[in-house]
XYZ file of C-alpha atoms in Angstrom:
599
model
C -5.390 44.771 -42.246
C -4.236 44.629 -38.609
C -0.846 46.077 -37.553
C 1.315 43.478 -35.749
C 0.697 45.482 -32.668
C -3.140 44.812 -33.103
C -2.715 41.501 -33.335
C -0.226 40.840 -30.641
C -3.110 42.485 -28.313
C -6.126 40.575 -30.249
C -3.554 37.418 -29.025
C -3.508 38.752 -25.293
C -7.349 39.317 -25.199
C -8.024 35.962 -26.698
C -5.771 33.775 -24.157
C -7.219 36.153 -21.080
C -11.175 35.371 -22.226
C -9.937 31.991 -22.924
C -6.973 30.195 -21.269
C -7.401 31.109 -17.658
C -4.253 31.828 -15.457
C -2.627 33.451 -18.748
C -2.545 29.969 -20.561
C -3.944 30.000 -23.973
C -6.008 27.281 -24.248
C -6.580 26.200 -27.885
C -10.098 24.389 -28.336
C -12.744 25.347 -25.951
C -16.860 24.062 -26.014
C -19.904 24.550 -24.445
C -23.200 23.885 -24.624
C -26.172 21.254 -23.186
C -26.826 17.757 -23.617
C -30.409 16.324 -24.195
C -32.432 13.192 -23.486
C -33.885 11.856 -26.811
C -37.398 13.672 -25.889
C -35.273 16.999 -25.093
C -35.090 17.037 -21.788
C -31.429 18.188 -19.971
C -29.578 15.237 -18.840
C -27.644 15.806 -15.669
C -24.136 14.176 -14.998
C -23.527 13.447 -18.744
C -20.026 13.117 -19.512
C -18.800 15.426 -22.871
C -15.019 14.452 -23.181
C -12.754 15.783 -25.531
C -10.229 13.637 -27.522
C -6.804 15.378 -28.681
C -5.560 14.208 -32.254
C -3.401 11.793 -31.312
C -5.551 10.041 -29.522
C -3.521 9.574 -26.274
C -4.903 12.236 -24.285
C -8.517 13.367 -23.276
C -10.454 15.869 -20.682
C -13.758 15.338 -19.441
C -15.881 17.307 -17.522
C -19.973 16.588 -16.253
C -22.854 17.858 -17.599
C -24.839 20.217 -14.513
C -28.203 19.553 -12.809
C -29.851 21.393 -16.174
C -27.732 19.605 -18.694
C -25.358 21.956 -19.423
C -21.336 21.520 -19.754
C -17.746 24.017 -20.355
C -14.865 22.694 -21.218
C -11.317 24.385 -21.834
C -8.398 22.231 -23.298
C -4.918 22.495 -24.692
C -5.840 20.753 -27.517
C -4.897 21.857 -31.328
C -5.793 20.061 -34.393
C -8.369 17.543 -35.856
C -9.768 16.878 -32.351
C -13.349 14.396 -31.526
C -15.844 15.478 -28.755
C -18.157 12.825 -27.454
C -21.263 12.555 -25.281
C -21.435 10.055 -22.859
C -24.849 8.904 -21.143
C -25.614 5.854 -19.499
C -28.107 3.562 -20.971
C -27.713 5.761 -24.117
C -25.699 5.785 -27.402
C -22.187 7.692 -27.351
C -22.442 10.673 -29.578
C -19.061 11.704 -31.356
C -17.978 14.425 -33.328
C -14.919 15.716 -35.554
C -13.842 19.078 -34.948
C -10.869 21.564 -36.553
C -9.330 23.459 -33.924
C -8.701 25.819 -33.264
C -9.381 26.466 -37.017
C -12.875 25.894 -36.645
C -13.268 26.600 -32.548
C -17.303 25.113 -32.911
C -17.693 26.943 -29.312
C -21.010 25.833 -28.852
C -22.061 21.836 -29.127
C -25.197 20.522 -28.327
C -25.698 17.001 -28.278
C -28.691 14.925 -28.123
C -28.665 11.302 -27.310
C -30.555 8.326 -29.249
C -31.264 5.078 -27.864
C -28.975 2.080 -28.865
C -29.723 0.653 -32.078
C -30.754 -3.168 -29.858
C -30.637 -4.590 -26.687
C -26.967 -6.321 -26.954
C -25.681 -2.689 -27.714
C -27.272 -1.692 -24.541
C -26.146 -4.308 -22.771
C -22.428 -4.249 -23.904
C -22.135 -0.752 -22.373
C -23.133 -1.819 -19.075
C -20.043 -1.815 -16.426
C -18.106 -5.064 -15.186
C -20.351 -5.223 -12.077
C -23.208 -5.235 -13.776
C -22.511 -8.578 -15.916
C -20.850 -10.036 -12.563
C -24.193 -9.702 -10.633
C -25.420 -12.027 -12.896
C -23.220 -14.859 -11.702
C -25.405 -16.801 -8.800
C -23.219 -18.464 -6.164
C -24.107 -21.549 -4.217
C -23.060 -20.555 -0.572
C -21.093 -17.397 0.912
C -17.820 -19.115 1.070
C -17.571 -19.442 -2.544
C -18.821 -15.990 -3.433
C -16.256 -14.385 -0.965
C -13.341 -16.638 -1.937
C -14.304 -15.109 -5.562
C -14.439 -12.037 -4.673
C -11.294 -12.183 -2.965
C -8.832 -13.912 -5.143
C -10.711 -12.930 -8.343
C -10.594 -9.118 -8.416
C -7.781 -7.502 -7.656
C -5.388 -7.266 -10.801
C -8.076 -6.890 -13.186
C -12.256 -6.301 -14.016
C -14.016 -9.384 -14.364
C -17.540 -9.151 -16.059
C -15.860 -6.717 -18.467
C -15.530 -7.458 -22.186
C -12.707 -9.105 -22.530
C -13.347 -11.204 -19.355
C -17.167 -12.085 -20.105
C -16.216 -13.980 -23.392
C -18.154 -17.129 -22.919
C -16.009 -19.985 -21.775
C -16.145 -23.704 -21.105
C -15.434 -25.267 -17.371
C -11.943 -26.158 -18.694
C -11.224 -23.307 -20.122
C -11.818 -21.843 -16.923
C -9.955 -23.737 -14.947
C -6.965 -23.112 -17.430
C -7.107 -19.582 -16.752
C -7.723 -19.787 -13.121
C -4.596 -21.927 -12.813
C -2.850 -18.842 -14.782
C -4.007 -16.328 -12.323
C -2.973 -18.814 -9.178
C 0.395 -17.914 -10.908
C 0.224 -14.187 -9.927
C -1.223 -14.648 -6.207
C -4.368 -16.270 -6.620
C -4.950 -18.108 -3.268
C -7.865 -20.999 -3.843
C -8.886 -24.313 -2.620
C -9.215 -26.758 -5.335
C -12.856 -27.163 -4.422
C -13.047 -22.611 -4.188
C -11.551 -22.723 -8.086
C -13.442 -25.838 -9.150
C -17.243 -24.078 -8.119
C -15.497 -20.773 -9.637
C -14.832 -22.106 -12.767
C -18.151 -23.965 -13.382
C -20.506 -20.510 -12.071
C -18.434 -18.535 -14.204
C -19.228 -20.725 -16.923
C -23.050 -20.540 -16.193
C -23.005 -16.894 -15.279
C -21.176 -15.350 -17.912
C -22.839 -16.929 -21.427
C -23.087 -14.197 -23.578
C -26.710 -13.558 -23.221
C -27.921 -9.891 -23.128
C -28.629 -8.718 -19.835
C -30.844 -5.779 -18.572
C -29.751 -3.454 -15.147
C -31.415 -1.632 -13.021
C -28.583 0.862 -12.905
C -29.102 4.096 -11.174
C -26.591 7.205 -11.219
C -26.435 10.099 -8.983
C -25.694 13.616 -10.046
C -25.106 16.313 -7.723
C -23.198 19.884 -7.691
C -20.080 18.284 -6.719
C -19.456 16.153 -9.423
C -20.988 18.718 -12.065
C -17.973 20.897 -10.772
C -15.132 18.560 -11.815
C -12.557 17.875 -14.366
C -10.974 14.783 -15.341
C -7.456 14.319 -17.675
C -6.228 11.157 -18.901
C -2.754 10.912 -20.262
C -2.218 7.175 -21.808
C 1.118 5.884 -21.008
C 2.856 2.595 -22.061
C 1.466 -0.187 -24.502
C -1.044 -2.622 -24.668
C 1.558 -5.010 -22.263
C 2.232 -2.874 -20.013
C 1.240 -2.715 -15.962
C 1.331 1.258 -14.948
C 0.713 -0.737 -11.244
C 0.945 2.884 -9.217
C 1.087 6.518 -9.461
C 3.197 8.893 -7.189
C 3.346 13.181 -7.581
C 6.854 14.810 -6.967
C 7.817 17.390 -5.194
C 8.447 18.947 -8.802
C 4.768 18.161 -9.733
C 5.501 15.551 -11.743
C 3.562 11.989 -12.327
C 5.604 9.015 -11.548
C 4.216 5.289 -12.777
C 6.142 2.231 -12.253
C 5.782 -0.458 -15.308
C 5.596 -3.534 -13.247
C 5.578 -5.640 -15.973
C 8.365 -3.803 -18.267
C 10.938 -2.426 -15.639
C 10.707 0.786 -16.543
C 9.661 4.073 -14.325
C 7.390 6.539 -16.437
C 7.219 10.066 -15.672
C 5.000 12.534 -17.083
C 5.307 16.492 -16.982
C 1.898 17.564 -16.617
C 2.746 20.837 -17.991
C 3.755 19.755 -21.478
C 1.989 16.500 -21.433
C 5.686 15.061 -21.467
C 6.252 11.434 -21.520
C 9.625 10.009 -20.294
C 11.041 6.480 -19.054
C 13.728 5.535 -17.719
C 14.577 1.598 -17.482
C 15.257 -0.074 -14.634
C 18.927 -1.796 -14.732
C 19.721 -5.228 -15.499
C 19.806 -7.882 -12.400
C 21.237 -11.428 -12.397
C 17.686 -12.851 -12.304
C 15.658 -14.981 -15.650
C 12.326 -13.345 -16.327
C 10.115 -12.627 -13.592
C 12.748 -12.644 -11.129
C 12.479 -14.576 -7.768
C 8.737 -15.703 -9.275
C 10.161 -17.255 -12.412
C 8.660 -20.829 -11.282
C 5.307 -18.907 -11.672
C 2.793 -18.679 -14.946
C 3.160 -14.793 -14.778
C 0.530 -13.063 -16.979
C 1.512 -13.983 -20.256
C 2.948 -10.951 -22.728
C 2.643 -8.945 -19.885
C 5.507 -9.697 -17.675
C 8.821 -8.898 -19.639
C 10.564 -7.714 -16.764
C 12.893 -9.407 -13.697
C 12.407 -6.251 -11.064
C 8.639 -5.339 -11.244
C 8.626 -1.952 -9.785
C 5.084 -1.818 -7.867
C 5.290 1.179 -5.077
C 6.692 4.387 -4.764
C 7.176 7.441 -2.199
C 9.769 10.165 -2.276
C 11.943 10.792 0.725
C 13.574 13.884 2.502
C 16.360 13.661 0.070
C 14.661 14.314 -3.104
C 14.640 10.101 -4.104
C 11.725 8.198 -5.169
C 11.925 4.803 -3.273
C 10.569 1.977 -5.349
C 9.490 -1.637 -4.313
C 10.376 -4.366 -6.708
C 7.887 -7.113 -6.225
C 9.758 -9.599 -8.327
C 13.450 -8.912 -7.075
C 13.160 -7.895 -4.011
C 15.476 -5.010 -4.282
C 14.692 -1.930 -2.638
C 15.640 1.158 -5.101
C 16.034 4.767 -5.478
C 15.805 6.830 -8.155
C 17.167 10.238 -8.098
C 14.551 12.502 -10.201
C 17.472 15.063 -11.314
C 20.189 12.825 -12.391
C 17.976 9.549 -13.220
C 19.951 7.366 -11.622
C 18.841 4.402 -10.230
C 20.540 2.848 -7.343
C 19.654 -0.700 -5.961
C 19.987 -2.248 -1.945
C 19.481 -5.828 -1.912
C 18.154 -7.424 1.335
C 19.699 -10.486 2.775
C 16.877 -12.614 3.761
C 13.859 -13.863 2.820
C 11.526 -10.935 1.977
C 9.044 -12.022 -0.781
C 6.990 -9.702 -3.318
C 7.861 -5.954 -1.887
C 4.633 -3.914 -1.695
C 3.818 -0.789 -0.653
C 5.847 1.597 0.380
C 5.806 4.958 3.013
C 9.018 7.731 4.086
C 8.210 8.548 8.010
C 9.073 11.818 8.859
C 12.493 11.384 9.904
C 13.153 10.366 5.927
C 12.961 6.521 7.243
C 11.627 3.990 4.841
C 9.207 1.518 5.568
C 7.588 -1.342 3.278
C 5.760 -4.322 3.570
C 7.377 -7.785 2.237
C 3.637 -8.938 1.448
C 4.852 -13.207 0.481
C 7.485 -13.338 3.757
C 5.022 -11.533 5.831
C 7.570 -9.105 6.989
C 8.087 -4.890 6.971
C 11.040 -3.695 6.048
C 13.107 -0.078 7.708
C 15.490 1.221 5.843
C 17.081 4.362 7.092
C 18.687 6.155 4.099
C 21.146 7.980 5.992
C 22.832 4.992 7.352
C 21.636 2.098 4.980
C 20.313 -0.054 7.608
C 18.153 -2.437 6.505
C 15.938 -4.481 8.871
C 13.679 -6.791 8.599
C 10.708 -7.121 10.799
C 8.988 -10.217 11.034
C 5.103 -10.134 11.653
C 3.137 -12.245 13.734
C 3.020 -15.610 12.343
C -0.835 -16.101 13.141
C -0.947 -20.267 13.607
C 1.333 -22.653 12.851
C -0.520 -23.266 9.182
C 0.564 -19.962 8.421
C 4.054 -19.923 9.991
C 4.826 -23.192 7.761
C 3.636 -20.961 4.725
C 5.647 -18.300 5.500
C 8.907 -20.221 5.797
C 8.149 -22.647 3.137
C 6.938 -20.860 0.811
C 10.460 -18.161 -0.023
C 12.309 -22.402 -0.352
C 9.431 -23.923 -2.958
C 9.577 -20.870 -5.086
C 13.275 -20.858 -5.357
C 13.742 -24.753 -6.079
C 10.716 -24.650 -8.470
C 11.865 -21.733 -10.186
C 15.332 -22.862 -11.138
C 14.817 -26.119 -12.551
C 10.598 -26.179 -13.703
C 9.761 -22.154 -14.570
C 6.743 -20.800 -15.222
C 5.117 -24.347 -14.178
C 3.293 -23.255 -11.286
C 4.693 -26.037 -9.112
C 4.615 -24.143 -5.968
C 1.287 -23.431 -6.331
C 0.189 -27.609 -7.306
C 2.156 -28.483 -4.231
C 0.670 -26.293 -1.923
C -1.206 -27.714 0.980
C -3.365 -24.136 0.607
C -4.934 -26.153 -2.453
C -6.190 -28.600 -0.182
C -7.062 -26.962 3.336
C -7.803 -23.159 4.377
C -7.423 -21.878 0.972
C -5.915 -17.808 1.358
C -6.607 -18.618 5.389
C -3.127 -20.382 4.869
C -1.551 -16.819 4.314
C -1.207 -13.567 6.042
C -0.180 -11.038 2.754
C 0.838 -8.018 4.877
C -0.164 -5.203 2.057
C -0.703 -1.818 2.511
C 1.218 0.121 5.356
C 0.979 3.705 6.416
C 3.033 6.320 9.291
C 0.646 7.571 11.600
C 1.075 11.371 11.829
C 0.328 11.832 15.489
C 2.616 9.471 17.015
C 4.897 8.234 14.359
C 3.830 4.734 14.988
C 4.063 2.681 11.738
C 0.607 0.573 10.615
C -0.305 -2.361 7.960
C -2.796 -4.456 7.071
C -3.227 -8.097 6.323
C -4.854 -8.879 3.782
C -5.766 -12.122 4.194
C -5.642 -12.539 7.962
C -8.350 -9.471 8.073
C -6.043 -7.628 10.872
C -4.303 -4.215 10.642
C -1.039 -4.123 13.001
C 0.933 -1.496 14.930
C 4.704 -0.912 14.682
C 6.368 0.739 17.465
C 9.239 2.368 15.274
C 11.535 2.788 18.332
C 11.087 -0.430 19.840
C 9.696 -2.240 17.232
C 7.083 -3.986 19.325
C 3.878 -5.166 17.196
C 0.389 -5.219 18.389
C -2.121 -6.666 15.829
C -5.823 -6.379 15.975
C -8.553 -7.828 13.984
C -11.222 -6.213 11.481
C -14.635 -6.453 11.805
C -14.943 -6.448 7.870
C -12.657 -8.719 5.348
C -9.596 -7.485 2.803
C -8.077 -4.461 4.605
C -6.169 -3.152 1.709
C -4.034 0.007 1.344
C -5.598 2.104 4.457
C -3.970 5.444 5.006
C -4.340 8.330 7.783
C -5.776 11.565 8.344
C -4.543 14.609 9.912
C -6.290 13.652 13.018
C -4.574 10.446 13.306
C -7.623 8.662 12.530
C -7.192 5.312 9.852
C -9.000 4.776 7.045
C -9.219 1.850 5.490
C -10.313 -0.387 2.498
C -12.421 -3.441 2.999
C -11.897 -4.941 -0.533
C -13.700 -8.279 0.352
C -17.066 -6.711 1.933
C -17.432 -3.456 -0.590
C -17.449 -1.144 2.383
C -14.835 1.683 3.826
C -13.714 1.156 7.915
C -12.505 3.904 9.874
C -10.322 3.248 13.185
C -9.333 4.953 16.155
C -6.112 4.591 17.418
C -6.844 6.103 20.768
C -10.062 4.341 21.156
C -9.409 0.866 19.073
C -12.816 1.698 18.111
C -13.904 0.832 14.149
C -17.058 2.450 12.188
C -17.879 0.955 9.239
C -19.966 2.365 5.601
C -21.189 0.526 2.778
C -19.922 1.899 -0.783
C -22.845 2.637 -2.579
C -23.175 0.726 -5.805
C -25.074 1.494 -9.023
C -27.493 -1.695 -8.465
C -28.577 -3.728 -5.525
C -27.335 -7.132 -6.412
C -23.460 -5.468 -7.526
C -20.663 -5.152 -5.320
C -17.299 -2.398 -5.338
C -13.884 -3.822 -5.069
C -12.141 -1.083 -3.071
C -8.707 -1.615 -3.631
C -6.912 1.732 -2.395
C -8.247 5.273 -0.722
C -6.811 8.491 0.461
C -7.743 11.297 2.178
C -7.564 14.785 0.470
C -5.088 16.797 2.602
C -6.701 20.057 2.667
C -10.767 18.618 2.800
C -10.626 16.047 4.727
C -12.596 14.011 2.504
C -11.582 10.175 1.291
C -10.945 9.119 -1.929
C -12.081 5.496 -2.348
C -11.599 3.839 -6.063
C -14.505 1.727 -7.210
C -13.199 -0.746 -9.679
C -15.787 -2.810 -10.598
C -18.068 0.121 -11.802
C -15.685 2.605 -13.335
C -16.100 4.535 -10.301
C -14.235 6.803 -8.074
C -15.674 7.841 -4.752
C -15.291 10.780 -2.692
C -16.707 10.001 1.277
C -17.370 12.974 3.790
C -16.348 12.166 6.582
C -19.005 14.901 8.894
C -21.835 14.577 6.805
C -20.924 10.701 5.817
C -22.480 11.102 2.642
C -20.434 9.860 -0.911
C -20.243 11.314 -4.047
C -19.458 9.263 -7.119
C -17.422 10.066 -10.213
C -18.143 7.891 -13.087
C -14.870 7.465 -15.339
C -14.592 8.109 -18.936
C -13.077 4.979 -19.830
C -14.810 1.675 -19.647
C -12.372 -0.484 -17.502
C -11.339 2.186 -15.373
C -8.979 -0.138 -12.839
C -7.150 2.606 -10.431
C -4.518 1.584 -7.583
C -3.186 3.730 -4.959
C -4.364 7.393 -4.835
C -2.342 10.841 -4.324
C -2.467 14.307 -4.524
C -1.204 17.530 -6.261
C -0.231 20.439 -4.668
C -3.496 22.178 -6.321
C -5.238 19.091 -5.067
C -6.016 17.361 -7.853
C -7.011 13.356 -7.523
C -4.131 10.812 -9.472
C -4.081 7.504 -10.067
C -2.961 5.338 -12.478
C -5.889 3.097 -14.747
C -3.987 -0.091 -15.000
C -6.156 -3.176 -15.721
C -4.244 -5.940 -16.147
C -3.428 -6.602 -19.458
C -3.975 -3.140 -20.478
C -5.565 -4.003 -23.698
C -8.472 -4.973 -22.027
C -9.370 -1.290 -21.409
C -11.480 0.384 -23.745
C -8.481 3.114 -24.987
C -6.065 -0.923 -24.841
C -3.735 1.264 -22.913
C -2.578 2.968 -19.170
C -3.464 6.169 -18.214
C -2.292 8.373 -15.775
C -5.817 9.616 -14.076
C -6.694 13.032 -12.767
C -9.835 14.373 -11.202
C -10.013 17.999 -10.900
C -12.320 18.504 -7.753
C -12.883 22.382 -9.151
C -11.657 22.330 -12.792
C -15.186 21.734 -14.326
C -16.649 24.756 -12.130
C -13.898 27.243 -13.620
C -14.294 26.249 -16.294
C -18.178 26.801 -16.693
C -17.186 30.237 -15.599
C -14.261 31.133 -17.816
C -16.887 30.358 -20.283
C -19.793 31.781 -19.483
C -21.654 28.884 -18.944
């Protein structure tokens, strides 16, 4: 029998050969993963579940099939095997009871072609859809894809022209932007497109060293109603999501897996706040703030945009306590959100086509209005604050502003500018944003305030952000391609996102670039993608996610320079877990883990 000092050193031993960095790490696997006819399969994904079932890590199978994978995980835990174009392959495991260090797997082929077919990604059902001209592809593409996967399974369901056109009318509630000719063709090609018949694609993945080396954690968060819309790190390390649809901030302690929230307070508002007269997504929407974007400032506050308010509000991460500044004028739908580094905030007002300055120190708000862009769009952008306040007090959740809408008969989204993402440059200071809509990025003196606005040579500039070198990247979510700019040159270079088939497009919706490589981090929606773009060599690597209807908004880093986001499809229950996630990608934690392991 061991003394207690044996064992207390057997403990040390164990958690050194183990944990890694002194943690002991409670289930741990290895081993290879096999074709059906033996051979190694290369960029398989073996994920481990914990026994809750609200947490996971995954890491990538290397160029000869083999994986390593350390977690925290104790109890009755499942491992699975992920290969495209191949069956899962699961398996229950005691741990660390039974620690089953070593499990091969080898993959079968699905049981029939509908099982092979249901396991194919959103973009691959989508390609099957066969528009009639350009302009009602790209009107699609744009006003079609950006809360939510379409092509997935919940989305693919076959449907009838009507029943299209009822749900189309429900998504012109949250921002849709369509003629009634755009959503008439949309409804009857979706109709055609998506039957319910099995399809067959010509998928390919890549596997390379890069991705072989990586780690991804999941940590669900919320229910099946909620909106986890983005994802910001604290100084203190700490994940912060903002519940657009429940009014509530979520924070998560990496280091214990924590899960806290902290509810917005009440406003004098009904349900859905200034948006009320909108058909909000049903269940989803409980809220009267909806928090959407965050940033912490000098002080130590997270600034959050409320998109349904309007309210501009801190929260203080050591006391909790929220505190709200209301702006005075029109200022529609509050987007994203960016701290210069004086500690000055800036935000776009994406409806009123306006960014906001607040300076913190003195709360001064101001409101800068943007270029009006044609006198079609300067009548939107005045009328529109006055129809959604009338409409919403006496007929809510009626979509009258919408039905009354000249948009619905001329120009469509060319009707609106949607100012969106917004970024500080860090050579100069100088504050830019894009337009969604109006396909131009703009330039805010912040001194002066003078705008200069210039158009891109690709459509749906997104959320772009900047480099070290003062050099913008941005997302062209209409044309499934990334655009870099030059400041000092006004000079634009555009890529194509590679996709898995030829006919299938990426919706790029956000990107950021890693602050110690240099390289951008591009999500790729419609594929369960993310993408990682080298800037010298220009080359991409792709990351396939875990989780079928993988739907990740703006991106951030950790100070060990890991890759967040938050996996918020909207409703959440379409996801294959039916919840949020906080998202991590480990760039490294695959590699050391292989080697902590022997593998």
């Amino acid at each position: 029998m061991r003394t207690r000092v044996e064992m207390a050193a057997w403990v040390v031993v164990w958690g050194a050969l183990w944990g890694g960095a002194g943690a002991v790490q409670a289930a741990s696997f290895k081993g290879t993963v096999t074709a059906p006819d033996g051979r190694p399969v290369a960029g398989a994904l073996v994920t481990v579940f914990n026994e809750a079932g609200d947490r996971k890590e995954t890491v990538y199978t290397s160029l000869d099939g083999r994986y390593a994978i350390r977690t925290p995980f104790r109890g009755k835990l499942v491992v699975r095997a992920r290969v495209h174009k191949f069956e899962d392959v699961r398996r229950e495991v005691q741990a660390p009871d039974d620690l089953a260090r070593v499990q091969d797997f080898r993959m079968k082929p699905f049981a029939n072609l509908k099982a092979l077919s249901d396991s194919l990604t959103a973009s691959a059902h989508l390609s099957q859809v066969q528009w009639p001209d350009a302009q009602s592809r790209a009107a699609f593409v744009s006003q079609c894809n950006y809360c939510h996967q379409i092509g997935n399974e919940l989305t693919r369901v076959p449907k009838t022209v009507s029943a299209w056109d009822a749900t189309i009318e429900r998504m012109e509630g949250y921002g849709a932007v369509l003629t009634r000719w755009e959503s008439s063709t949309i409804s009857q090609e979706l109709h055609k497109g998506l039957d319910g018949r099995v399809i067959q694609a010509m998928q390919k993945y890549v596997s390379t060293d890069e991705l072989s080396r990586a780690k991804v954690i999941e940590w669900h968060v919320g229910d099946a109603m909620s909106f986890v819309h983005d994802t910001d790190v604290g100084e203190d390390g700490k994940l912060y999501g903002t519940d657009e649809g429940h009014d509530i901030l979520w924070v998560l302690d990496r280091s214990t897996g924590q899960i806290s929230q902290f509810h917005q307070p009440d406003i004098d508002l009904p349900q859905g706040g200034l948006f009320a007269g909108m058909q909000l997504p049903l269940g989803v929407f409980t809220g009267k703030h909806g928090p959407h974007s965050m940033a912490q400032g000098k002080d130590g506050r997270i600034w959050i945009t409320n998109a349904l308010s309007s309210v501009l509000m801190s929260f203080d991460p050591k006391t909790h306590v929220f505190k709200s500044y209301k702006i005075d004028e029109a200022a529609l739908y509050l987007h994203t959100i960016r701290v210069d580094p004086q500690g000055v905030v800036w935000f776009t007002a994406a409806v009123s086509n306006k960014v906001g300055r607040f300076d913190p120190r003195t709360e001064k708000m101001t409101m800068i209005q943007l270029p009006h862009n044609g006198v079609g769009r300067w009548l939107a952008d005045h009328v529109t604050p006055l129809a959604l306040q009338f409409f919403g007090k006496f007929w809510p959740k009626q979509n009258l502003p919408v039905k009354v809408s000249p948009h619905r008969w001329v120009e469509g989204r060319g009707l609106v500018n949607l100012p969106y993402g917004i970024d500080v440059n860090p050579i100069d200071g100088s504050i830019w944003y894009a337009k969604l809509f109006a396909n131009k990025i703009g330039r805010i003196d912040p001194k002066t305030l003078a705008i200069e606005e210039i158009d891109t040579p690709l459509g749906g500039p997104r959320r772009p952000r900047f480099d070290k070198q003062g050099i913008l990247w941005i997302p062209a979510f209409d044309d499934s391609a990334l655009m870099r700019f030059d400041p000092a040159t006004r000079r634009f270079e555009s890529y194509k996102l590679p996709v898995l088939a030829p006919n299938e497009y990426e919706t790029p919706y956000a990107l950021n670039v890693h602050p110690q490589t240099g390289e951008v981090w591009i999500t790729s929606n419609m594929s369960d993608r993310v993408l990682r773009f080298n800037p010298v060599r220009k080359t991409f690597v792709a990351y396939p996610s875990p989780t079928r209807v993988t739907w990740l908004r703006d991106m951030v880093f950790t100070k060990e320079g890991h890759v967040c986001s938050s996996s918020s499809n909207l409703p959440a229950y379409g996801i294959e877990d039916k919840r949020n996630a906080f998202y991590c990608i480990d760039p490294t934690g695959g590699e050391k883990d292989r080697q902590a392991l022997g593998q």
